[in-house]
Amino acid sequence: MTYLVRVDAAETTCRARGCCWHKVDQLGVPWCFRPQSTSASCGIPDIARGDCHPEQGASPTTCAARGCCWMSSSAAGASWCFYPAADKGYTLGNIAETSLGKSVSLSKALSSSSLPFPKPLSKLKIYDPSSQRYEVPIDTPKVLSKASSTFYNYTIVGNPYVGLKVSRKSSSSVVFDSTVAPMTFTDQYMEITVAVPTSNLYGLGERTGSLKLKPEDGPKVTFWARDQPPDPDKNLYGSHPFLLGVESDGKAFGIFLLNSNAMEVGLVKTNPVSVNYKTTGGILDFFVFLGPSPDDVIQQYSEVIGKTMMPPYWSLGFHLCRWGYTNTANLRLIIDDMRKKQIPYDTQWVDIDYMDSYKDWTLDPNNFNDLPNLVNDLHSYGMHFIPIVDPGISNTVGYAPFDDGVNRGIFIKTHDNSSFIVGKVWPGNTVFPDFTHPDAGNYWYTHAKAFHDKVNYDGLWIDMNEPANFVKGSLTGCTTGTNDDPPFVPPITGDMTDKTLCTSAQQHLSSHYNLHSLYGHFEAKATYETLMRIRGKRSLIISRSTFAGSGKYTGHWTGDNHSTWADLIYSISGIINFNMFGIPMVGADICGFAGTVDVELCTRWMQLGSFYPFMRNHRDRDGDGQDPASSLFTSALPIMKKALEQRYRLLPYLYTLFYRSHIDGKPVIRPLFFQFPQDPKTYDIDKQFLWGSGLLISPVLVKGATTVTAYLPAGNWFDIETGVESMGGTHVFDAPPQHNRWSKYNNFIEFKAENARLTSTVVLYDYAVKMTLGSVVIYGVHSRPTIANFNGHHVPFTYDSNAKVLRFQHLNGDLLKSLTFTWS
């Protein structure tokens, strides 16, 4: 098959001739060349291009060597090296009715190729695979009977490509179509393309960037948990292959691929938009959610991965931490200073410097021996304490967590199970607990309990659990086999063993090749169960690495961010994404973990951070402290205190949102389009967000800004401080440093306001405590009342005719009983 013809020209003249332009470093390979063929064998739509060269380094030469087509594409993200039209992937075999639906057998098409990937699988079943391939070992609902009615139709298609179409009954919109391109299924490489009906796409994380994905840019999101600061276009700490789309009519859908292997998901602006999945193992286990609202999609997703844990009330307060307190004396100075300056503050954290030589479950005897007394002092003030714990266990004989782990055999082993794999982390040479081992929970409990007997902590911070490793793979390197050097590696940072363990390492349930991105998930599960055994009540866990379903056990922080305005902005989309991923207890290191602290940036970050679900100020060991009590922030302290006080006033509402999330799976924080999916202006907004349905936050995100431009969807909006009403549209609000902007509808026991009447109904409460209503402020009362009643009795009131605000004070009402206010 000859095809290359040299054309010496610039890119513009090359493309003007209808030729292909591709820069290649290899000497003698042309950059401008005629397409391989315009015949039917290669003249297929962009959306149908199965990637024949998914590895790095594709060129006309390497593509032709595989018998594939090489042709440029105007659609960003579309493959230039693709299977010819004759390659159909699989053909449709027997379709059998089952008690739950249909069983579909597929056979590899005679014309299809799997080059260069070994072990092509010749027979498949889309539903209930019969082969003993690795599947993600997390619990999902077991379907016991066929649905009596559905909101969707589905069609199994055999031509031109085998696949499945799922459409809405209400609109006939096809929300999932895998029939548009050939499917590849080999032992260590699988590819499937799914067409979706919109370019309004969100999710696919963990990643740093805009909230909305942009198919026109051809983005490729990679999934492989990595110790990687949250920089754009990098694979980060966790893996959440969940995608949410919003169609032009406002209806939403979700697609979840339950697969934990290294993966690339690319978006292509074809017509319709296509989502291309490439993974290195496992199975193609898809879940499709029909909504129709964005909230409904997340609720349905939570039914699969599990509802979020219910955090304790105290965990919603302000948290303070840094790496580099050095000793308890320095830490006491900061705690005392926070108290003297009356800064609202609930939980003190410590980083790894509290440990003896960075070893888990130990105290530095010289500098932190007094930590138990400091923790007791915190408790006497009603405060709480959380230490950090890393999974890397020092392999020092005589160190109890190591000796016990050896006896139990719970550390991850080398490729041949001959010994424990040894890496290097903070304490030096380390081994790694296998949290999929049946005895790992008891092991973790034993040492967490022994440390809790010394230091009465209230939660745990689990870090470095991708797992991170300071050497590549292990101290002795890795194998040259296909687990450590697979035929396809997504475009991740480094390779699969970089900054972590050899992927050939063996765990109880499978190889690390399959389980790597689940390491933090299973550590979080073991930690959650451990704390329930130790404390017997709700605790707080914050994990760096997470997977789909981790929200049942843990919250998350977005990692080692930077003290920059860009990171301030990115934190919003990151927090929104994790609420969609079912982990609403999430926040970013306020003021930034690394870099020079800037007073203006830190002040604005404290204002924004007061609306993070998880609010923690944390930094590294370099530079000045950035706690609000620091002398650096003397001039800014009143502003920071005001932001914190505002948060604490709103905690009952935030706690209610967490309860709703725990019960129904809906996000705590959400983008505007969740509440207004039929307003296309909300689809691109990622610098504003909502608490539930009632509170809109529009933070200042620009250095030197004294105003903020905010979009208010249609409706009546009220400034939470003044009660001033604004209608829908784009507004410019004054925002000097001492202010931030919030707007809201009505709040939740359940309150209902209409027709000059406010009522409350107690929906549910679990504790026999007294709750007293002292005052009520009602916005949007457009005329002065002449009389007002509370539970049938006249009560005094005040009315602000400029702001249109009605106030009742000194009420002494019992909130655990139904209440009624009327005015006329």
PDB file of N, CA, C and O in Angstrom, residues 126-127 129 164 166 176-178 183 185 190-194 196 204 241-243 254-259 263 265 275-279 283-289 304:
ATOM      1  N   ILE A 126     -21.766  -8.393  26.251  1.00  0.00           N
ATOM      2  CA  ILE A 126     -21.875  -7.038  26.798  1.00  0.00           C
ATOM      3  C   ILE A 126     -22.430  -7.093  28.208  1.00  0.00           C
ATOM      4  O   ILE A 126     -21.987  -6.385  29.096  1.00  0.00           O
ATOM      5  N   TYR A 127     -23.396  -7.945  28.438  1.00  0.00           N
ATOM      6  CA  TYR A 127     -24.041  -8.032  29.742  1.00  0.00           C
ATOM      7  C   TYR A 127     -23.550  -9.255  30.495  1.00  0.00           C
ATOM      8  O   TYR A 127     -23.451 -10.335  29.916  1.00  0.00           O
ATOM      9  N   PRO A 129     -20.463 -10.436  31.831  1.00  0.00           N
ATOM     10  CA  PRO A 129     -19.359 -11.145  31.159  1.00  0.00           C
ATOM     11  C   PRO A 129     -19.071 -12.489  31.816  1.00  0.00           C
ATOM     12  O   PRO A 129     -18.997 -12.601  33.025  1.00  0.00           O
ATOM     13  N   LEU A 164     -24.824  -0.325  21.290  1.00  0.00           N
ATOM     14  CA  LEU A 164     -26.066  -0.135  22.015  1.00  0.00           C
ATOM     15  C   LEU A 164     -26.478   1.325  21.922  1.00  0.00           C
ATOM     16  O   LEU A 164     -25.646   2.228  22.061  1.00  0.00           O
ATOM     17  N   VAL A 166     -29.226   4.056  23.626  1.00  0.00           N
ATOM     18  CA  VAL A 166     -30.177   4.320  24.704  1.00  0.00           C
ATOM     19  C   VAL A 166     -30.799   5.678  24.442  1.00  0.00           C
ATOM     20  O   VAL A 166     -30.074   6.674  24.258  1.00  0.00           O
ATOM     21  N   PHE A 176     -26.921   7.811  24.622  1.00  0.00           N
ATOM     22  CA  PHE A 176     -25.762   6.903  24.627  1.00  0.00           C
ATOM     23  C   PHE A 176     -25.832   6.076  23.355  1.00  0.00           C
ATOM     24  O   PHE A 176     -26.787   5.330  23.146  1.00  0.00           O
ATOM     25  N   ASP A 177     -24.816   6.230  22.502  1.00  0.00           N
ATOM     26  CA  ASP A 177     -24.796   5.505  21.232  1.00  0.00           C
ATOM     27  C   ASP A 177     -23.388   4.990  20.975  1.00  0.00           C
ATOM     28  O   ASP A 177     -22.486   5.747  20.600  1.00  0.00           O
ATOM     29  N   SER A 178     -23.188   3.691  21.182  1.00  0.00           N
ATOM     30  CA  SER A 178     -21.867   3.094  20.978  1.00  0.00           C
ATOM     31  C   SER A 178     -21.766   2.386  19.638  1.00  0.00           C
ATOM     32  O   SER A 178     -20.906   1.529  19.435  1.00  0.00           O
ATOM     33  N   MET A 183     -15.373  -1.215  17.959  1.00  0.00           N
ATOM     34  CA  MET A 183     -14.900  -1.425  19.325  1.00  0.00           C
ATOM     35  C   MET A 183     -13.686  -2.350  19.291  1.00  0.00           C
ATOM     36  O   MET A 183     -13.635  -3.300  18.508  1.00  0.00           O
ATOM     37  N   PHE A 185     -11.299  -4.794  21.802  1.00  0.00           N
ATOM     38  CA  PHE A 185     -11.303  -5.433  23.122  1.00  0.00           C
ATOM     39  C   PHE A 185     -10.190  -6.467  23.137  1.00  0.00           C
ATOM     40  O   PHE A 185     -10.333  -7.560  22.599  1.00  0.00           O
ATOM     41  N   MET A 190      -8.603  -1.626  25.541  1.00  0.00           N
ATOM     42  CA  MET A 190      -9.989  -1.603  25.083  1.00  0.00           C
ATOM     43  C   MET A 190     -10.317  -0.187  24.654  1.00  0.00           C
ATOM     44  O   MET A 190      -9.898   0.785  25.281  1.00  0.00           O
ATOM     45  N   GLU A 191     -11.093  -0.097  23.579  1.00  0.00           N
ATOM     46  CA  GLU A 191     -11.523   1.211  23.090  1.00  0.00           C
ATOM     47  C   GLU A 191     -12.982   1.133  22.682  1.00  0.00           C
ATOM     48  O   GLU A 191     -13.412   0.182  22.035  1.00  0.00           O
ATOM     49  N   ILE A 192     -13.741   2.142  23.064  1.00  0.00           N
ATOM     50  CA  ILE A 192     -15.131   2.247  22.655  1.00  0.00           C
ATOM     51  C   ILE A 192     -15.466   3.723  22.525  1.00  0.00           C
ATOM     52  O   ILE A 192     -14.988   4.552  23.310  1.00  0.00           O
ATOM     53  N   THR A 193     -16.239   4.061  21.510  1.00  0.00           N
ATOM     54  CA  THR A 193     -16.645   5.443  21.265  1.00  0.00           C
ATOM     55  C   THR A 193     -18.147   5.557  21.478  1.00  0.00           C
ATOM     56  O   THR A 193     -18.911   4.726  20.969  1.00  0.00           O
ATOM     57  N   VAL A 194     -18.558   6.588  22.203  1.00  0.00           N
ATOM     58  CA  VAL A 194     -19.965   6.803  22.527  1.00  0.00           C
ATOM     59  C   VAL A 194     -20.372   8.191  22.043  1.00  0.00           C
ATOM     60  O   VAL A 194     -19.731   9.197  22.397  1.00  0.00           O
ATOM     61  N   VAL A 196     -22.912  11.348  22.073  1.00  0.00           N
ATOM     62  CA  VAL A 196     -23.838  11.965  23.026  1.00  0.00           C
ATOM     63  C   VAL A 196     -24.491  13.171  22.357  1.00  0.00           C
ATOM     64  O   VAL A 196     -23.928  13.742  21.410  1.00  0.00           O
ATOM     65  N   LEU A 204     -15.643  14.052  34.670  1.00  0.00           N
ATOM     66  CA  LEU A 204     -14.378  13.409  34.305  1.00  0.00           C
ATOM     67  C   LEU A 204     -13.240  13.972  35.151  1.00  0.00           C
ATOM     68  O   LEU A 204     -12.586  14.948  34.784  1.00  0.00           O
ATOM     69  N   PRO A 241     -14.397   8.431  36.622  1.00  0.00           N
ATOM     70  CA  PRO A 241     -14.810   8.440  35.214  1.00  0.00           C
ATOM     71  C   PRO A 241     -16.328   8.594  35.045  1.00  0.00           C
ATOM     72  O   PRO A 241     -17.019   7.737  34.497  1.00  0.00           O
ATOM     73  N   PHE A 242     -16.831   9.711  35.535  1.00  0.00           N
ATOM     74  CA  PHE A 242     -18.258  10.028  35.474  1.00  0.00           C
ATOM     75  C   PHE A 242     -18.433  11.290  34.647  1.00  0.00           C
ATOM     76  O   PHE A 242     -17.732  12.285  34.839  1.00  0.00           O
ATOM     77  N   LEU A 243     -19.380  11.254  33.713  1.00  0.00           N
ATOM     78  CA  LEU A 243     -19.636  12.366  32.804  1.00  0.00           C
ATOM     79  C   LEU A 243     -21.091  12.781  32.928  1.00  0.00           C
ATOM     80  O   LEU A 243     -21.998  11.931  32.960  1.00  0.00           O
ATOM     81  N   GLY A 254     -26.295  11.171  32.637  1.00  0.00           N
ATOM     82  CA  GLY A 254     -24.974  10.848  33.150  1.00  0.00           C
ATOM     83  C   GLY A 254     -24.484   9.533  32.586  1.00  0.00           C
ATOM     84  O   GLY A 254     -25.292   8.641  32.275  1.00  0.00           O
ATOM     85  N   ILE A 255     -23.160   9.406  32.436  1.00  0.00           N
ATOM     86  CA  ILE A 255     -22.529   8.164  31.987  1.00  0.00           C
ATOM     87  C   ILE A 255     -21.378   7.868  32.932  1.00  0.00           C
ATOM     88  O   ILE A 255     -20.507   8.707  33.150  1.00  0.00           O
ATOM     89  N   PHE A 256     -21.376   6.676  33.507  1.00  0.00           N
ATOM     90  CA  PHE A 256     -20.331   6.248  34.435  1.00  0.00           C
ATOM     91  C   PHE A 256     -19.731   4.955  33.934  1.00  0.00           C
ATOM     92  O   PHE A 256     -20.441   3.966  33.717  1.00  0.00           O
ATOM     93  N   LEU A 257     -18.424   4.968  33.710  1.00  0.00           N
ATOM     94  CA  LEU A 257     -17.702   3.738  33.363  1.00  0.00           C
ATOM     95  C   LEU A 257     -17.017   3.229  34.628  1.00  0.00           C
ATOM     96  O   LEU A 257     -16.061   3.840  35.109  1.00  0.00           O
ATOM     97  N   LEU A 258     -17.506   2.127  35.148  1.00  0.00           N
ATOM     98  CA  LEU A 258     -16.936   1.538  36.360  1.00  0.00           C
ATOM     99  C   LEU A 258     -15.697   0.739  35.958  1.00  0.00           C
ATOM    100  O   LEU A 258     -15.771  -0.452  35.651  1.00  0.00           O
ATOM    101  N   ASN A 259     -14.559   1.411  35.948  1.00  0.00           N
ATOM    102  CA  ASN A 259     -13.300   0.820  35.524  1.00  0.00           C
ATOM    103  C   ASN A 259     -12.182   1.542  36.260  1.00  0.00           C
ATOM    104  O   ASN A 259     -12.143   2.773  36.274  1.00  0.00           O
ATOM    105  N   MET A 263      -6.595   4.943  32.204  1.00  0.00           N
ATOM    106  CA  MET A 263      -7.611   5.236  31.210  1.00  0.00           C
ATOM    107  C   MET A 263      -7.399   6.626  30.607  1.00  0.00           C
ATOM    108  O   MET A 263      -6.855   7.519  31.246  1.00  0.00           O
ATOM    109  N   VAL A 265      -9.921   9.377  28.437  1.00  0.00           N
ATOM    110  CA  VAL A 265     -11.230   9.699  27.872  1.00  0.00           C
ATOM    111  C   VAL A 265     -11.066  10.979  27.059  1.00  0.00           C
ATOM    112  O   VAL A 265     -10.697  12.025  27.593  1.00  0.00           O
ATOM    113  N   VAL A 275     -17.497  10.667  22.663  1.00  0.00           N
ATOM    114  CA  VAL A 275     -16.660  10.450  23.834  1.00  0.00           C
ATOM    115  C   VAL A 275     -15.922   9.144  23.600  1.00  0.00           C
ATOM    116  O   VAL A 275     -16.541   8.084  23.464  1.00  0.00           O
ATOM    117  N   ASN A 276     -14.594   9.224  23.533  1.00  0.00           N
ATOM    118  CA  ASN A 276     -13.772   8.064  23.214  1.00  0.00           C
ATOM    119  C   ASN A 276     -13.083   7.550  24.475  1.00  0.00           C
ATOM    120  O   ASN A 276     -12.325   8.278  25.110  1.00  0.00           O
ATOM    121  N   TYR A 277     -13.378   6.304  24.858  1.00  0.00           N
ATOM    122  CA  TYR A 277     -12.807   5.690  26.051  1.00  0.00           C
ATOM    123  C   TYR A 277     -11.728   4.694  25.638  1.00  0.00           C
ATOM    124  O   TYR A 277     -11.952   3.833  24.789  1.00  0.00           O
ATOM    125  N   LYS A 278     -10.548   4.816  26.280  1.00  0.00           N
ATOM    126  CA  LYS A 278      -9.467   3.850  26.085  1.00  0.00           C
ATOM    127  C   LYS A 278      -8.965   3.443  27.454  1.00  0.00           C
ATOM    128  O   LYS A 278      -8.574   4.299  28.254  1.00  0.00           O
ATOM    129  N   THR A 279      -8.957   2.153  27.717  1.00  0.00           N
ATOM    130  CA  THR A 279      -8.528   1.688  29.037  1.00  0.00           C
ATOM    131  C   THR A 279      -7.623   0.477  28.896  1.00  0.00           C
ATOM    132  O   THR A 279      -7.673  -0.241  27.883  1.00  0.00           O
ATOM    133  N   ILE A 283     -13.187  -4.367  32.447  1.00  0.00           N
ATOM    134  CA  ILE A 283     -14.294  -4.571  31.519  1.00  0.00           C
ATOM    135  C   ILE A 283     -14.953  -3.224  31.236  1.00  0.00           C
ATOM    136  O   ILE A 283     -14.673  -2.228  31.901  1.00  0.00           O
ATOM    137  N   LEU A 284     -15.820  -3.196  30.238  1.00  0.00           N
ATOM    138  CA  LEU A 284     -16.564  -1.986  29.901  1.00  0.00           C
ATOM    139  C   LEU A 284     -17.915  -2.052  30.598  1.00  0.00           C
ATOM    140  O   LEU A 284     -18.906  -2.528  30.044  1.00  0.00           O
ATOM    141  N   ASP A 285     -17.938  -1.585  31.842  1.00  0.00           N
ATOM    142  CA  ASP A 285     -19.124  -1.683  32.700  1.00  0.00           C
ATOM    143  C   ASP A 285     -19.751  -0.297  32.809  1.00  0.00           C
ATOM    144  O   ASP A 285     -19.391   0.510  33.666  1.00  0.00           O
ATOM    145  N   PHE A 286     -20.685   0.015  31.903  1.00  0.00           N
ATOM    146  CA  PHE A 286     -21.280   1.345  31.817  1.00  0.00           C
ATOM    147  C   PHE A 286     -22.600   1.424  32.571  1.00  0.00           C
ATOM    148  O   PHE A 286     -23.402   0.495  32.544  1.00  0.00           O
ATOM    149  N   PHE A 287     -22.808   2.565  33.221  1.00  0.00           N
ATOM    150  CA  PHE A 287     -24.092   2.915  33.808  1.00  0.00           C
ATOM    151  C   PHE A 287     -24.557   4.212  33.142  1.00  0.00           C
ATOM    152  O   PHE A 287     -23.787   5.171  33.043  1.00  0.00           O
ATOM    153  N   VAL A 288     -25.812   4.230  32.694  1.00  0.00           N
ATOM    154  CA  VAL A 288     -26.375   5.419  32.054  1.00  0.00           C
ATOM    155  C   VAL A 288     -27.537   5.917  32.896  1.00  0.00           C
ATOM    156  O   VAL A 288     -28.431   5.145  33.263  1.00  0.00           O
ATOM    157  N   PHE A 289     -27.523   7.217  33.216  1.00  0.00           N
ATOM    158  CA  PHE A 289     -28.540   7.819  34.071  1.00  0.00           C
ATOM    159  C   PHE A 289     -29.333   8.839  33.257  1.00  0.00           C
ATOM    160  O   PHE A 289     -28.756   9.684  32.575  1.00  0.00           O
ATOM    161  N   VAL A 304     -25.791   4.040  42.789  1.00  0.00           N
ATOM    162  CA  VAL A 304     -24.827   3.044  42.326  1.00  0.00           C
ATOM    163  C   VAL A 304     -23.583   3.041  43.205  1.00  0.00           C
ATOM    164  O   VAL A 304     -23.122   1.989  43.664  1.00  0.00           O
TER     165      VAL A 304
END
